[in-house]
XYZ file of C-alpha atoms in Angstrom:
254
model
C -10.527 -18.572 -1.644
C -12.239 -19.713 -4.844
C -13.055 -23.137 -3.386
C -14.269 -21.748 -0.060
C -16.488 -19.151 -1.719
C -17.879 -21.936 -3.936
C -18.694 -23.968 -0.815
C -20.393 -20.956 0.725
C -22.357 -20.327 -2.478
C -23.598 -23.936 -2.575
C -24.523 -23.657 1.114
C -26.427 -20.419 0.530
C -28.287 -21.985 -2.391
C -29.314 -24.838 -0.094
C -30.733 -22.201 2.276
C -32.890 -20.758 -0.504
C -30.664 -17.865 -1.597
C -31.074 -17.107 -5.291
C -31.062 -14.166 -7.706
C -32.338 -10.965 -6.057
C -32.099 -12.454 -2.538
C -30.602 -9.925 -0.119
C -28.003 -11.371 2.260
C -26.591 -9.274 5.080
C -22.898 -9.503 5.896
C -21.754 -8.062 9.229
C -18.041 -8.622 9.676
C -14.721 -6.817 10.017
C -12.239 -6.591 7.151
C -10.750 -10.069 6.766
C -10.327 -13.027 4.447
C -13.713 -14.251 5.725
C -15.256 -10.978 4.556
C -13.885 -11.589 1.067
C -15.109 -15.188 1.014
C -18.495 -13.994 2.241
C -18.912 -11.390 -0.500
C -17.763 -13.738 -3.261
C -19.927 -16.561 -1.930
C -23.031 -14.366 -1.909
C -22.357 -13.160 -5.454
C -21.707 -16.694 -6.713
C -24.929 -17.929 -5.126
C -26.852 -15.320 -7.086
C -27.708 -13.213 -4.057
C -26.890 -9.563 -3.445
C -24.829 -8.591 -0.421
C -25.848 -5.901 2.056
C -22.812 -4.781 4.077
C -23.336 -3.922 7.743
C -20.471 -2.471 9.754
C -20.410 -4.219 13.162
C -19.283 -0.906 14.676
C -22.427 0.891 13.534
C -24.817 2.071 16.271
C -27.515 -0.472 17.087
C -30.257 1.778 15.713
C -28.547 1.970 12.321
C -27.970 -1.792 12.159
C -31.621 -2.392 12.995
C -32.734 0.135 10.411
C -30.717 -1.497 7.597
C -31.933 -4.996 8.476
C -35.556 -3.876 8.668
C -35.491 -1.609 5.614
C -33.875 -4.263 3.411
C -36.098 -6.981 4.936
C -33.046 -9.139 5.677
C -33.560 -12.421 7.480
C -30.177 -14.058 6.767
C -26.793 -12.610 7.776
C -23.213 -13.818 7.470
C -21.005 -12.760 10.372
C -18.109 -13.927 12.583
C -17.476 -14.698 16.235
C -15.912 -11.251 16.701
C -18.791 -9.367 15.103
C -21.902 -11.287 16.139
C -22.441 -9.134 19.235
C -23.614 -6.357 16.934
C -26.544 -8.566 15.887
C -27.468 -10.143 19.219
C -30.320 -7.730 19.852
C -32.062 -8.625 16.587
C -34.609 -11.430 16.879
C -35.790 -13.766 14.095
C -32.499 -13.415 12.240
C -30.643 -16.445 10.917
C -26.916 -15.861 11.474
C -24.125 -18.006 10.067
C -20.589 -17.415 11.336
C -17.896 -17.709 8.695
C -15.320 -18.872 11.249
C -16.902 -21.090 13.902
C -19.677 -22.421 11.618
C -17.322 -23.209 8.751
C -17.381 -26.937 9.502
C -21.021 -26.980 8.370
C -20.384 -24.903 5.258
C -17.336 -27.013 4.330
C -19.595 -30.027 3.740
C -20.891 -28.321 0.587
C -19.324 -28.856 -2.820
C -16.279 -26.760 -3.739
C -17.033 -26.962 -7.460
C -18.085 -23.947 -9.457
C -21.791 -23.186 -9.727
C -23.818 -23.058 -12.886
C -24.845 -19.582 -14.019
C -26.919 -18.064 -11.229
C -27.461 -14.444 -12.293
C -28.192 -12.243 -15.271
C -26.507 -8.863 -15.896
C -29.549 -6.980 -14.626
C -29.697 -8.858 -11.306
C -28.696 -7.073 -8.102
C -25.123 -7.495 -6.877
C -25.260 -5.372 -3.721
C -27.259 -2.834 -1.742
C -25.102 -0.269 0.082
C -26.740 2.167 2.479
C -25.861 5.840 2.293
C -24.624 7.863 5.246
C -28.097 9.269 5.864
C -26.844 12.842 6.128
C -30.084 14.113 4.570
C -32.438 11.911 6.585
C -32.793 8.155 6.891
C -30.142 6.117 5.052
C -31.218 4.822 1.646
C -30.189 1.518 0.145
C -28.472 2.141 -3.191
C -28.886 -0.855 -5.484
C -26.331 -1.794 -8.125
C -26.498 -4.627 -10.606
C -23.843 -6.949 -11.982
C -23.612 -5.180 -15.341
C -22.743 -1.929 -13.578
C -19.888 -3.515 -11.631
C -18.540 -5.346 -14.687
C -18.683 -2.169 -16.769
C -16.847 -0.182 -14.083
C -14.116 -2.776 -13.590
C -13.480 -3.494 -17.268
C -13.167 0.262 -17.850
C -10.783 0.594 -14.892
C -8.591 -2.221 -16.173
C -8.519 -0.774 -19.679
C -7.646 2.656 -18.301
C -5.187 1.751 -15.518
C -3.918 -1.733 -16.484
C -3.213 -3.608 -13.235
C -0.532 -6.217 -13.882
C -0.074 -9.497 -11.946
C 3.342 -9.722 -10.318
C 3.774 -5.969 -10.525
C 0.798 -4.238 -8.932
C -0.430 -4.382 -5.326
C -3.777 -2.848 -4.315
C -4.457 -1.588 -0.784
C -8.002 -2.262 0.455
C -8.720 0.331 3.123
C -12.275 1.533 2.524
C -15.038 0.108 4.709
C -17.197 -2.248 2.668
C -20.159 -0.023 3.529
C -18.906 2.498 0.931
C -18.972 1.758 -2.774
C -15.263 2.478 -3.317
C -14.648 -0.851 -1.580
C -16.266 -2.683 -4.506
C -13.450 -1.913 -6.922
C -10.805 -2.251 -4.186
C -12.006 -5.808 -3.527
C -13.125 -7.130 -6.918
C -10.701 -5.461 -9.353
C -7.615 -7.252 -7.941
C -9.478 -10.589 -7.985
C -10.536 -9.973 -11.588
C -6.971 -9.227 -12.693
C -4.994 -11.583 -10.434
C -2.954 -8.922 -8.640
C -2.034 -8.926 -4.956
C -4.569 -7.464 -2.523
C -3.501 -6.141 0.895
C -6.014 -5.445 3.679
C -5.397 -2.427 5.890
C -6.218 -2.914 9.569
C -9.718 -1.753 10.547
C -9.549 2.002 11.250
C -6.080 2.097 9.661
C -7.439 4.215 6.821
C -7.664 7.152 9.256
C -3.981 7.045 10.264
C -1.610 8.708 7.811
C 1.526 7.307 9.443
C 0.113 3.764 9.405
C -0.751 4.147 5.723
C 2.752 5.378 4.933
C 4.258 2.330 6.648
C 1.994 -0.245 5.007
C 2.559 1.298 1.582
C 6.320 1.017 2.096
C 6.240 -2.465 3.671
C 3.868 -4.044 1.148
C 5.040 -2.051 -1.890
C 1.531 -0.794 -2.638
C 1.136 0.534 -6.190
C -2.572 1.404 -6.371
C -4.962 2.864 -3.801
C -7.823 5.260 -3.173
C -8.172 8.410 -1.113
C -10.993 10.799 -0.468
C -9.343 14.192 -0.990
C -9.560 15.253 2.672
C -7.723 12.094 3.785
C -5.235 12.520 0.949
C -4.413 15.924 2.428
C -3.824 14.378 5.877
C -1.682 11.639 4.320
C 0.422 14.137 2.394
C 1.319 15.876 5.660
C 2.837 12.579 6.882
C 5.037 11.778 3.882
C 8.320 13.271 2.811
C 9.620 13.528 -0.719
C 10.868 10.063 -1.652
C 8.534 8.165 0.711
C 6.180 5.506 -0.680
C 8.153 5.187 -3.885
C 6.140 2.123 -4.978
C 2.939 4.136 -5.507
C 2.046 4.210 -9.182
C -1.524 5.480 -9.187
C -3.840 7.079 -6.638
C -7.552 7.321 -7.376
C -9.639 10.014 -5.691
C -13.403 10.351 -5.331
C -16.134 11.243 -2.871
C -15.292 14.929 -2.485
C -13.998 17.804 -4.568
C -10.314 17.415 -5.436
C -8.788 20.856 -4.925
C -5.783 22.370 -6.701
C -3.943 22.463 -3.361
C -4.332 18.669 -3.059
C -2.971 18.114 -6.546
C -0.073 20.541 -6.186
C 1.057 19.093 -2.851
C 0.763 15.566 -4.239
C 2.979 16.512 -7.195
C 5.454 18.138 -4.814
C 5.695 15.077 -2.539
C 5.740 12.553 -5.417
């Protein structure tokens, strides 16, 4: 993964991507998604996630608002971009033969702490979606704090990545395990909405650390019995108010 993301970063640099360049990434949850995000960050660019299942109007809006002219995608997801003209699209599966010609060595320093790392668009519940910009120093600060507070341990901890990369929770789900060297497990797309599926993957993969929005935590807790998911060590919640009923039921089930 390190070598492939290095190759992608060198390739992106050859295409003119540098610090503050915005690079779209429209792809389903996969190893290619991870390589894409890391490659963009290593190149110095900032990634703009686009869910291929978004309505066409929303995809167009994000691309136009962020003034994106370069997008990483895959054979399965490219259909979501077909209607957009004057867009350079590179597929991380079928175009990999071209990318693989680039060097796999690490790149020299490409960014400063204040440079952009990503732009994630809000849900737009109060009008048009807005691109929220975050810089490298913010991510590093968040992840170093999380590691100091929660201490993920290689060989012991397993993180479940189940949040769409169009929400900022995905940033720590994806980057924290890479930073600490612990195992990362991808949930199937849409699997985060299925409490029974989550129960099974937690048991099968011995997940220790994961995230829930409180409303989904409540749904999940209806699916589990006392003694289920015994590997879980820590559950982080955000995005909504965490109610006493959520906490009390969680304590009862675990």
